[in-house]
Amino acid sequence: MATYDLVVIGTGPGGYVCAVRAAQLGMKVAVVEKNATLGGTCLNVGCMPSKALLHASEMFEEAAHSFARMGVTVSAPKLDLPAMMNFKQQGIDGNVKGVEFLMKKNKIDVLKGKGKILGGGKVEVSADGKSQTIETKNIVIATGSDIARLKGIEIDEKRIVSSTGALSLDKVPGKLLIVGAGVIGLELGSVWRRLGAEVVVVEFLDRILPGMDGEVARQFQRMLEKQGFAFRLGAKVTGVDTSGKTLKVSVEPAAGGAAETLEADVVLVCIGRVPYTDGLGLKDAGVALDSRGRVQIDSHFATSVKGVFAIGDVVAGPMLAHKAEDEGVAVAEIIAGQAGHVNYDVIPGVVYTTPEIASVGKTEEELKQAGVAYTVGKFPFTANGRSKVNQTTDGFVKVLADAKTDRVLGVHIVGREAGEMIHEAAVLMEFGGSAEDLARTCHAHPTRSEAVKEAALAVGKRAIHM
Ligand code: FAD
Ligand code: NAI
């Protein structure tokens, strides 16, 4: 029987990163993966394919609408959807190969099959009707998450799709109805709208992007509406009639009331994700779950069974690849006897639409609710030189700082490249920096990041270019 220091179940960004870090620290490591390819949701049906399609569809839209005003004359671009899907697949394959390479480089055994925990110290790996049992000192559960379903609405991944089907449609739907104005709805809605679909988003709450700063969400909604998105807020989908050529979707006010019927060619259900623990044998092994079906852990990622840990989407916290990765590093270090740690106050979140939204730390709503006195500094991209010359002036930067100490508590950006710009704020916050620190840091000119410095200056009411 093979014996290991660590067996990681699942090779998403949580699992594979944990395995690499553990191997770096001298452990003998194996990963178990039930899918044909490594990389989990993120590489295969999540972050990576969605970003490939967002990039390609953005180029398509730019070629059609932005080139001419810069004096670049091209004939109207034509969509070759199979080629675009091939571009997406090449991106997936390249990244999956990268993970395979990392496993080899770090001498990590890859065991293909479904992993089941047979109590602390033993994992059964089953594939194609055969199974083997391996022994290990430690186990990390990194089995990720699965799509949440709407009662009574069956996802066939053709006409009623989850994000997985929406990443592989074989033609552009005439009408796309999206259930849920969260991250997936707005990102994949953007892809198909740019390629020609009419997009309607039905959202249960009275706002889009719950959890994001309210002002950011309101302004962003207006930008999306200008792009052609239609929103039905405070509404819920109660059924989809699939009998005809077009889908007939019943939509009701969330608070109750008369239903109306909307027609759609494709319905995308993206109302969140749920932890995935199917077939892991957690109950028999004695691994406790919380009330929402997530693996329960303590502050050191330890479950209720000694030597069994859990990280990533399968535990509490934001379902983000970089959160899973950082937990993977931290738990490997803890198992190795080091002081692994994740700072949950400084986890950036990015929505990769055009413009992008990026945020780190507290929102205004959270600060108000916690009774924290804060000051706000805002700076619009319309006043940023680089954005003006590129004619991409949508959006703004908002810095929230503690009213007494000036310590930065949150930064929120709507604007092109916001996802790249947010990290200076994250580093600043990791070091407990102030708005004054950010404002006095020299920023290269002309860059869009100067808007971050100006927003920090605006906290002290001394922005220069406004
Ligand atoms: P996963 O990536 O879900 O990996 C879990 C792995 O475990 C899978 O490979 C699964 O097959 C395997 N597994 C499960 N059970 C077993 C078992 N019993 N035996 C063996 N193997 C098993 N996050 C971002 O930060 N940025 C983004 O841009 C982003 N975009 C996204 C877009 C979409 C469309 C979706 C759906 C998600 C996106 N996410 C994004 C979220 C991100 O994908 C997840 O947060 C991340 O993948 C979680 O990593 P993980 O390692 O916890 O789990
Ligand atoms: P989400 O949690 O972001 O949004 C779901 C939305 O659906 C919410 O606005 C919610 O109010 C709404 N909703 C719930 N039930 C509903 C109902 N019955 N009718 C109408 N609306 C309803 O979830 P989403 O978009 O499915 O994404 C899942 C996860 O994947 C997210 O937690 C996110 O962290 C991750 N992700 C991250 C990305 C990124 O970082 N760029 C990109 C895509 C996904």
Coordinates of C-alpha atoms and ligand atoms in Angstrom, one line a residue:
M1 CA 0.0 0.0 0.0
A2 CA 1.4 3.4 -1.0
T3 CA 2.0 5.8 1.9
Y4 CA 2.1 9.5 1.8
D5 CA 2.6 12.5 4.0
L6 CA -0.3 14.2 2.3
V7 CA -3.1 13.2 0.0
V8 CA -5.1 16.1 -1.6
I9 CA -8.5 15.3 -3.0
G10 CA -9.3 17.6 -5.9
T11 CA -6.9 19.4 -8.2
G12 CA -8.6 22.8 -8.6
P13 CA -6.6 25.9 -7.6
G14 CA -7.0 25.0 -4.0
G15 CA -5.8 21.4 -4.3
Y16 CA -3.0 21.7 -6.8
V17 CA -1.4 24.7 -5.2
C18 CA -1.6 23.0 -1.8
A19 CA 0.1 19.9 -3.3
V20 CA 2.9 22.0 -4.8
R21 CA 3.5 24.0 -1.6
A22 CA 3.6 20.7 0.5
A23 CA 6.1 19.2 -2.0
Q24 CA 8.2 22.3 -1.7
L25 CA 8.2 21.8 2.1
G26 CA 9.6 18.2 1.6
M27 CA 6.4 16.2 1.9
K28 CA 5.6 13.1 -0.2
V29 CA 2.4 14.1 -1.8
A30 CA -0.4 12.6 -4.0
V31 CA -3.4 14.3 -5.6
V32 CA -6.6 12.5 -6.4
E33 CA -8.8 13.8 -9.3
K34 CA -12.0 12.3 -10.6
N35 CA -12.1 14.4 -13.8
A36 CA -10.2 13.5 -16.9
T37 CA -8.2 16.7 -16.6
L38 CA -6.5 18.5 -13.7
G39 CA -7.3 22.1 -12.7
G40 CA -10.8 21.8 -11.3
T41 CA -13.7 24.2 -12.1
C42 CA -11.4 27.2 -12.5
L43 CA -9.3 25.8 -15.4
N44 CA -11.9 23.7 -17.1
V45 CA -15.3 25.3 -16.8
G46 CA -14.7 28.5 -14.8
C47 CA -12.2 31.3 -14.6
M48 CA -10.1 30.4 -17.6
P49 CA -12.7 29.6 -20.3
S50 CA -14.9 32.5 -19.3
K51 CA -11.9 34.9 -19.5
A52 CA -10.9 33.6 -22.9
L53 CA -14.5 34.2 -24.2
L54 CA -14.6 37.6 -22.5
H55 CA -11.4 38.6 -24.2
A56 CA -12.3 37.3 -27.6
S57 CA -15.8 38.8 -27.5
E58 CA -14.4 42.1 -26.3
M59 CA -12.0 42.2 -29.3
F60 CA -15.0 41.4 -31.6
E61 CA -17.0 44.3 -30.1
E62 CA -14.0 46.7 -30.3
A63 CA -13.3 45.8 -33.9
A64 CA -17.0 46.6 -34.7
H65 CA -17.4 49.8 -32.6
S66 CA -14.2 51.3 -31.4
F67 CA -11.6 51.0 -34.2
A68 CA -13.2 53.5 -36.6
R69 CA -13.1 56.4 -34.2
M70 CA -9.4 55.8 -33.7
G71 CA -8.9 56.0 -37.5
V72 CA -8.6 52.2 -38.0
T73 CA -10.9 51.3 -40.8
V74 CA -11.8 47.6 -41.0
S75 CA -14.8 46.0 -42.6
A76 CA -17.5 44.7 -40.2
P77 CA -16.0 41.8 -38.2
K78 CA -17.7 38.4 -38.8
L79 CA -18.1 35.9 -36.0
D80 CA -16.5 32.5 -36.4
L81 CA -17.9 30.9 -33.2
P82 CA -16.2 27.4 -33.7
A83 CA -12.9 29.3 -34.0
M84 CA -13.6 31.3 -30.9
M85 CA -14.5 28.1 -29.0
N86 CA -11.2 26.6 -30.3
F87 CA -9.3 29.7 -29.0
K88 CA -11.0 29.1 -25.6
Q89 CA -10.1 25.4 -25.7
Q90 CA -6.4 26.2 -26.5
G91 CA -6.3 28.4 -23.4
I92 CA -7.8 25.6 -21.2
D93 CA -5.4 23.0 -22.6
G94 CA -2.4 25.2 -22.1
N95 CA -3.3 25.8 -18.5
V96 CA -4.2 22.1 -17.8
K97 CA -0.8 21.1 -19.2
G98 CA 0.8 23.6 -17.0
V99 CA -0.7 21.9 -13.9
E100 CA 0.4 18.5 -15.2
F101 CA 3.9 19.9 -15.5
L102 CA 3.9 21.3 -12.0
M103 CA 2.9 17.9 -10.6
K104 CA 5.8 16.2 -12.4
K105 CA 8.3 18.9 -11.5
N106 CA 7.4 18.6 -7.8
K107 CA 7.3 14.8 -7.9
I108 CA 3.6 14.7 -6.9
D109 CA 1.8 11.4 -7.7
V110 CA -1.4 12.0 -9.7
L111 CA -4.1 9.3 -8.9
K112 CA -7.0 9.5 -11.3
G113 CA -10.3 8.4 -9.8
K114 CA -12.9 9.3 -7.2
G115 CA -11.5 9.8 -3.7
K116 CA -13.3 8.6 -0.6
I117 CA -12.1 9.1 2.9
L118 CA -12.1 5.8 5.0
G119 CA -11.4 7.6 8.2
G120 CA -8.2 9.5 9.1
G121 CA -5.2 8.1 7.3
K122 CA -6.9 6.2 4.5
V123 CA -8.2 7.2 1.1
E124 CA -9.9 4.9 -1.4
V125 CA -9.4 5.9 -5.0
S126 CA -11.9 4.3 -7.5
A127 CA -12.0 4.5 -11.3
D128 CA -13.4 2.2 -13.9
G129 CA -14.8 -0.2 -11.4
K130 CA -11.4 -0.7 -9.7
S131 CA -10.3 0.7 -6.5
Q132 CA -7.1 1.1 -4.4
T133 CA -6.5 2.2 -0.9
I134 CA -3.7 4.5 0.0
E135 CA -2.3 5.5 3.4
T136 CA -1.4 9.0 4.4
K137 CA -0.6 11.0 7.4
N138 CA -2.7 13.9 6.3
I139 CA -5.7 14.5 4.0
V140 CA -6.8 17.8 2.5
I141 CA -10.3 18.0 1.0
A142 CA -10.3 20.4 -1.9
T143 CA -13.3 19.1 -3.8
G144 CA -14.7 22.5 -4.7
S145 CA -18.3 23.4 -5.6
D146 CA -21.1 22.6 -8.0
I147 CA -23.8 24.7 -9.6
A148 CA -26.9 25.6 -7.5
R149 CA -30.1 24.5 -9.1
L150 CA -33.6 26.1 -9.3
K151 CA -36.3 23.8 -8.1
G152 CA -38.5 22.4 -10.9
I153 CA -36.1 23.7 -13.7
E154 CA -34.0 21.0 -15.2
I155 CA -30.7 22.0 -16.7
D156 CA -30.1 20.2 -20.0
E157 CA -27.0 22.2 -20.8
K158 CA -28.4 22.9 -24.3
R159 CA -31.4 25.2 -23.9
I160 CA -31.5 25.6 -20.1
V161 CA -27.8 25.9 -19.2
S162 CA -25.5 26.4 -16.2
S163 CA -22.3 28.3 -16.7
T164 CA -20.8 25.1 -18.1
G165 CA -23.3 25.0 -21.0
A166 CA -23.1 28.8 -21.4
L167 CA -19.4 28.5 -22.1
S168 CA -20.0 26.1 -25.0
L169 CA -23.1 27.2 -26.8
D170 CA -22.9 26.2 -30.5
K171 CA -24.7 29.3 -31.7
V172 CA -25.5 32.8 -30.5
P173 CA -28.9 32.7 -28.9
G174 CA -31.3 35.3 -30.2
K175 CA -32.7 35.9 -26.7
L176 CA -30.7 34.9 -23.6
L177 CA -32.6 35.0 -20.3
I178 CA -30.2 34.9 -17.3
V179 CA -31.4 34.0 -13.8
G180 CA -29.2 35.8 -11.2
A181 CA -27.4 39.1 -11.6
G182 CA -24.2 37.8 -9.9
V183 CA -20.7 37.5 -11.3
I184 CA -21.5 34.7 -13.7
G185 CA -24.6 36.3 -15.1
L186 CA -22.9 39.6 -15.8
E187 CA -19.7 38.1 -17.2
L188 CA -21.3 35.4 -19.5
G189 CA -24.2 37.8 -20.3
S190 CA -21.5 40.2 -21.5
V191 CA -19.9 37.6 -23.7
W192 CA -23.2 36.6 -25.5
R193 CA -24.5 40.2 -25.7
R194 CA -21.3 41.3 -27.5
L195 CA -21.7 38.4 -29.9
G196 CA -25.3 39.5 -30.7
A197 CA -27.7 38.1 -28.1
E198 CA -30.5 40.1 -26.6
V199 CA -29.9 39.7 -22.8
V200 CA -32.5 40.0 -20.0
V201 CA -31.4 39.3 -16.4
V202 CA -33.9 38.4 -13.8
E203 CA -32.6 39.0 -10.3
F204 CA -34.4 38.2 -7.0
L205 CA -33.0 41.1 -5.1
D206 CA -33.6 44.8 -5.9
R207 CA -29.9 45.3 -6.9
I208 CA -27.2 43.6 -9.0
L209 CA -24.0 42.1 -7.6
P210 CA -25.0 41.6 -4.0
G211 CA -22.0 42.0 -1.6
M212 CA -20.3 44.6 -3.8
D213 CA -20.4 48.3 -2.8
G214 CA -23.9 49.7 -3.5
E215 CA -22.8 52.8 -5.4
V216 CA -20.5 50.7 -7.6
A217 CA -23.3 48.3 -8.4
R218 CA -25.8 51.1 -9.2
Q219 CA -23.4 52.9 -11.6
F220 CA -22.4 49.7 -13.1
Q221 CA -26.0 48.6 -13.8
R222 CA -26.5 51.9 -15.7
M223 CA -23.4 51.2 -17.8
L224 CA -24.6 47.7 -18.6
E225 CA -28.1 49.0 -19.5
K226 CA -26.4 51.4 -22.0
Q227 CA -24.6 48.4 -23.5
G228 CA -28.0 46.7 -24.0
F229 CA -28.6 44.6 -20.9
A230 CA -32.2 44.6 -19.6
F231 CA -32.7 43.9 -15.9
R232 CA -35.8 42.7 -14.0
L233 CA -34.9 43.3 -10.4
G234 CA -36.9 42.0 -7.5
A235 CA -38.2 39.2 -9.6
K236 CA -38.0 35.4 -9.7
V237 CA -38.3 32.7 -12.3
T238 CA -40.9 30.2 -11.3
G239 CA -40.9 27.9 -14.3
V240 CA -39.8 27.3 -17.8
D241 CA -42.0 25.7 -20.4
T242 CA -39.8 23.8 -22.8
S243 CA -42.5 22.3 -25.0
G244 CA -42.3 24.8 -27.9
K245 CA -39.5 26.0 -30.1
T246 CA -38.9 29.0 -27.9
L247 CA -38.7 28.7 -24.1
K248 CA -41.5 30.3 -22.2
V249 CA -40.2 31.6 -18.9
S250 CA -42.6 32.5 -16.0
V251 CA -41.4 35.5 -14.0
E252 CA -43.0 36.7 -10.8
P253 CA -42.3 39.7 -8.6
A254 CA -40.1 38.4 -5.7
A255 CA -42.6 39.7 -3.2
G256 CA -45.4 37.9 -4.9
G257 CA -47.9 39.1 -7.5
A258 CA -49.0 38.4 -11.1
A259 CA -46.7 36.3 -13.3
E260 CA -45.6 37.3 -16.8
T261 CA -44.2 35.2 -19.5
L262 CA -40.9 36.0 -21.2
E263 CA -39.6 34.2 -24.3
A264 CA -36.1 33.0 -24.6
D265 CA -33.9 30.8 -26.8
V266 CA -31.6 29.9 -23.9
V267 CA -32.0 30.3 -20.2
L268 CA -28.8 30.5 -18.1
V269 CA -29.3 29.6 -14.4
C270 CA -26.5 31.2 -12.3
I271 CA -27.9 31.7 -8.8
G272 CA -24.7 30.7 -6.9
R273 CA -22.8 27.5 -6.2
V274 CA -22.9 24.9 -3.6
P275 CA -20.1 22.9 -1.8
Y276 CA -19.4 19.6 -3.5
T277 CA -18.9 16.6 -1.1
D278 CA -20.7 13.9 -3.1
G279 CA -19.3 10.4 -2.5
L280 CA -16.5 11.5 -0.3
G281 CA -17.7 9.4 2.6
L282 CA -17.6 12.3 5.0
K283 CA -20.5 11.1 7.2
D284 CA -19.0 7.6 7.8
A285 CA -15.6 9.1 8.4
G286 CA -17.0 11.5 11.0
V287 CA -16.2 14.8 9.1
A288 CA -18.7 17.4 10.2
L289 CA -20.5 19.8 7.8
D290 CA -22.0 23.1 8.7
S291 CA -25.7 24.1 8.3
R292 CA -25.0 25.0 4.6
G293 CA -23.4 21.7 3.7
R294 CA -19.8 23.1 3.8
V295 CA -17.0 21.1 5.4
Q296 CA -16.6 22.7 8.9
I297 CA -13.1 23.8 9.7
D298 CA -11.4 25.7 12.5
S299 CA -9.0 28.6 12.0
H300 CA -6.3 26.1 11.0
F301 CA -8.4 24.4 8.3
A302 CA -8.8 21.3 10.5
T303 CA -12.0 19.3 10.3
S304 CA -13.6 17.4 13.1
V305 CA -11.3 14.4 12.2
K306 CA -7.6 14.6 13.2
G307 CA -5.3 14.7 10.2
V308 CA -8.2 15.8 7.8
F309 CA -8.2 19.4 6.6
A310 CA -10.4 21.3 4.0
I311 CA -9.9 24.4 1.8
G312 CA -11.4 26.3 -1.1
D313 CA -15.0 26.4 -2.3
V314 CA -16.0 23.4 -0.1
V315 CA -15.5 25.5 3.0
A316 CA -16.9 28.8 4.1
G317 CA -15.8 32.1 2.5
P318 CA -15.9 33.7 -0.9
M319 CA -15.9 31.1 -3.7
L320 CA -12.8 32.5 -5.5
A321 CA -9.8 30.7 -7.0
H322 CA -7.2 33.0 -5.3
K323 CA -8.9 32.4 -1.9
A324 CA -8.6 28.6 -2.5
E325 CA -5.0 29.0 -3.6
D326 CA -4.0 31.0 -0.5
E327 CA -5.8 28.5 1.7
G328 CA -3.9 25.7 -0.1
V329 CA -0.5 27.3 0.7
A330 CA -1.5 28.1 4.3
V331 CA -2.8 24.6 5.1
A332 CA 0.4 23.0 3.6
E333 CA 2.5 25.2 5.8
I334 CA 0.4 24.4 8.9
I335 CA 0.8 20.7 8.2
A336 CA 4.5 21.2 7.9
G337 CA 4.5 22.9 11.4
Q338 CA 4.8 26.4 10.1
A339 CA 2.5 29.4 10.7
G340 CA 0.3 29.4 7.6
H341 CA -2.3 32.2 7.5
V342 CA -4.9 33.8 5.2
N343 CA -6.0 37.4 5.8
Y344 CA -9.7 37.3 4.9
D345 CA -9.9 41.1 5.2
V346 CA -7.8 41.6 2.1
I347 CA -9.1 39.3 -0.6
P348 CA -9.7 41.2 -3.9
G349 CA -12.8 40.5 -6.0
V350 CA -13.0 41.2 -9.7
V351 CA -15.8 41.1 -12.2
Y352 CA -14.2 40.8 -15.7
T353 CA -16.8 42.7 -17.6
T354 CA -16.2 46.0 -19.6
P355 CA -15.6 48.1 -17.7
E356 CA -14.2 45.8 -14.9
I357 CA -15.2 46.0 -11.3
A358 CA -12.5 45.4 -8.6
S359 CA -12.8 45.7 -5.0
V360 CA -10.9 44.9 -1.8
G361 CA -11.8 45.4 1.9
K362 CA -15.0 46.8 3.2
T363 CA -17.9 48.4 1.3
E364 CA -19.7 51.6 2.5
E365 CA -22.7 49.5 3.6
E366 CA -20.5 47.2 5.7
L367 CA -18.8 50.2 7.4
K368 CA -22.1 51.8 8.1
Q369 CA -23.5 48.6 9.6
A370 CA -20.4 48.1 11.8
G371 CA -20.7 51.8 13.0
V372 CA -17.2 52.7 11.7
A373 CA -16.7 56.4 11.1
Y374 CA -15.1 56.7 7.6
T375 CA -14.0 59.2 5.0
V376 CA -14.5 58.8 1.3
G377 CA -12.3 59.9 -1.6
K378 CA -13.5 59.5 -5.1
F379 CA -12.0 60.2 -8.5
P380 CA -13.6 59.6 -11.9
F381 CA -11.8 58.3 -14.9
T382 CA -13.2 61.3 -16.9
A383 CA -10.5 63.4 -15.1
N384 CA -7.7 60.9 -15.7
G385 CA -5.4 61.9 -18.6
R386 CA -4.7 58.4 -19.9
S387 CA -8.4 57.4 -19.9
K388 CA -9.2 60.6 -21.7
V389 CA -6.7 60.0 -24.6
N390 CA -7.9 56.4 -24.9
Q391 CA -11.5 57.6 -24.7
T392 CA -12.3 54.9 -22.1
T393 CA -13.5 57.2 -19.3
D394 CA -16.4 55.1 -17.8
G395 CA -16.1 54.6 -14.0
F396 CA -14.4 55.8 -10.9
V397 CA -12.1 54.9 -8.0
K398 CA -13.4 55.1 -4.4
V399 CA -11.1 54.9 -1.4
L400 CA -12.7 54.4 2.1
A401 CA -10.5 55.3 5.0
D402 CA -10.9 55.3 8.8
A403 CA -12.0 58.8 9.8
K404 CA -9.7 58.8 12.9
T405 CA -6.6 56.9 11.8
D406 CA -6.8 57.4 7.9
R407 CA -6.1 53.7 7.5
V408 CA -7.5 52.4 4.2
L409 CA -10.5 50.1 4.9
G410 CA -11.7 49.5 1.4
V411 CA -11.1 50.4 -2.3
H412 CA -13.6 50.0 -5.1
I413 CA -12.9 50.6 -8.7
V414 CA -15.2 50.5 -11.8
G415 CA -13.2 51.0 -14.9
R416 CA -11.1 49.3 -17.6
E417 CA -8.2 47.3 -16.2
A418 CA -9.6 47.7 -12.6
G419 CA -8.7 44.0 -12.0
E420 CA -5.0 44.9 -12.5
M421 CA -5.2 48.2 -10.6
I422 CA -6.7 46.8 -7.4
H423 CA -3.5 45.1 -6.2
E424 CA -1.7 48.3 -5.1
A425 CA -4.6 48.8 -2.7
A426 CA -4.4 45.2 -1.5
V427 CA -0.6 45.5 -0.8
L428 CA -1.2 48.8 1.0
M429 CA -4.0 47.3 3.1
E430 CA -1.8 44.2 4.0
F431 CA 0.7 46.6 5.4
G432 CA -2.0 48.6 7.3
G433 CA -1.3 51.7 5.1
S434 CA -3.2 54.9 5.1
A435 CA -4.8 57.1 2.4
E436 CA -2.0 59.5 3.0
D437 CA 0.6 56.7 2.2
L438 CA -1.2 55.9 -1.0
A439 CA -1.5 59.6 -1.9
R440 CA 2.2 60.2 -1.4
T441 CA 3.3 57.2 -3.4
C442 CA 4.7 58.4 -6.8
H443 CA 2.5 56.9 -9.6
A444 CA 3.8 56.7 -13.2
H445 CA 2.2 59.1 -15.7
P446 CA 0.2 58.7 -17.7
T447 CA -1.5 55.6 -16.2
R448 CA -5.0 54.8 -15.1
S449 CA -3.5 54.0 -11.7
E450 CA -3.1 57.7 -11.1
A451 CA -6.8 57.7 -10.5
V452 CA -6.2 55.5 -7.4
K453 CA -3.6 58.0 -6.1
E454 CA -6.1 60.9 -6.8
A455 CA -8.9 59.1 -5.0
A456 CA -6.5 58.7 -2.0
L457 CA -5.7 62.4 -2.3
A458 CA -9.5 63.1 -2.4
V459 CA -9.8 61.5 1.0
G460 CA -8.0 64.5 2.3
K461 CA -10.0 66.8 -0.1
R462 CA -6.9 67.6 -2.1
A463 CA -7.2 65.8 -5.4
I464 CA -5.2 67.7 -8.0
H465 CA -7.0 67.0 -11.3
M466 CA -10.6 67.5 -10.1
Ligands
FAD1 P1 -12.6 23.3 -7.8 O1 -11.8 24.2 -8.8 O2 -14.0 23.2 -8.0 O3 -11.9 21.9 -7.9 C1 -12.3 20.8 -7.2 C2 -11.8 19.6 -7.9 O4 -12.1 18.4 -7.1 C3 -12.5 19.3 -9.3 O5 -11.5 19.0 -10.2 C4 -13.3 18.0 -9.0 O6 -13.4 17.1 -10.1 C5 -12.5 17.4 -7.9 N1 -13.2 16.4 -7.0 C6 -14.4 16.6 -6.4 N2 -14.7 15.6 -5.6 C7 -13.7 14.6 -5.8 C8 -13.5 13.3 -5.4 N3 -14.3 12.7 -4.5 N4 -12.4 12.7 -5.8 C9 -11.6 13.2 -6.7 N5 -11.7 14.5 -7.2 C10 -12.8 15.2 -6.7 N6 -13.0 32.5 -9.4 C11 -12.1 33.5 -9.5 O7 -11.3 33.8 -8.5 N7 -11.9 34.3 -10.6 C12 -12.7 34.1 -11.7 O8 -12.6 34.7 -12.7 C13 -13.7 33.0 -11.6 N8 -14.5 32.8 -12.7 C14 -15.4 31.7 -12.6 C15 -16.2 31.5 -13.7 C16 -17.1 30.5 -13.7 C17 -18.0 30.2 -14.9 C18 -17.2 29.7 -12.5 C19 -18.2 28.5 -12.4 C20 -16.4 29.9 -11.4 C21 -15.5 30.9 -11.4 N9 -14.6 31.2 -10.4 C22 -13.8 32.3 -10.4 C23 -14.7 30.4 -9.1 C24 -13.5 29.4 -9.1 O9 -13.6 28.6 -10.2 C25 -13.6 28.6 -7.8 O10 -13.6 29.5 -6.7 C26 -12.4 27.7 -7.7 O11 -12.3 26.8 -8.8 C27 -12.4 26.9 -6.4 O12 -11.3 26.1 -6.3 P2 -11.3 24.7 -5.5 O13 -9.9 24.2 -5.7 O14 -11.8 24.9 -4.2 O15 -12.3 23.8 -6.3
NAI2 P1 -23.5 34.8 -7.3 O1 -23.7 34.5 -5.9 O2 -22.4 35.8 -7.7 O3 -24.8 35.5 -7.8 C1 -26.1 34.8 -7.8 C2 -27.2 35.8 -8.0 O4 -28.4 35.1 -8.1 C3 -27.4 36.7 -6.8 O5 -27.5 38.1 -7.2 C4 -28.6 36.2 -6.1 O6 -29.4 37.2 -5.5 C5 -29.4 35.7 -7.4 N1 -30.4 34.7 -7.1 C6 -30.4 33.7 -6.2 N2 -31.5 33.0 -6.3 C7 -32.3 33.5 -7.3 C8 -33.5 33.2 -7.9 N3 -34.2 32.2 -7.5 N4 -34.0 34.0 -8.9 C9 -33.3 35.1 -9.3 N5 -32.1 35.4 -8.8 C10 -31.6 34.7 -7.8 O7 -23.4 33.5 -8.0 P2 -22.9 33.1 -9.5 O8 -23.0 34.3 -10.4 O9 -23.7 31.9 -9.8 O10 -21.4 32.7 -9.3 C11 -21.1 31.6 -8.4 C12 -19.8 31.8 -7.8 O11 -18.7 31.8 -8.7 C13 -19.7 33.2 -7.1 O12 -19.7 33.0 -5.7 C14 -18.4 33.8 -7.5 O13 -17.6 34.0 -6.4 C15 -17.7 32.7 -8.4 N6 -17.4 33.4 -9.7 C16 -16.4 34.4 -9.6 C17 -16.0 35.1 -10.7 C18 -15.0 36.1 -10.6 O14 -14.3 36.2 -9.6 N7 -14.8 37.0 -11.6 C19 -16.6 34.8 -12.0 C20 -17.7 33.9 -12.0 C21 -18.0 33.2 -10.8

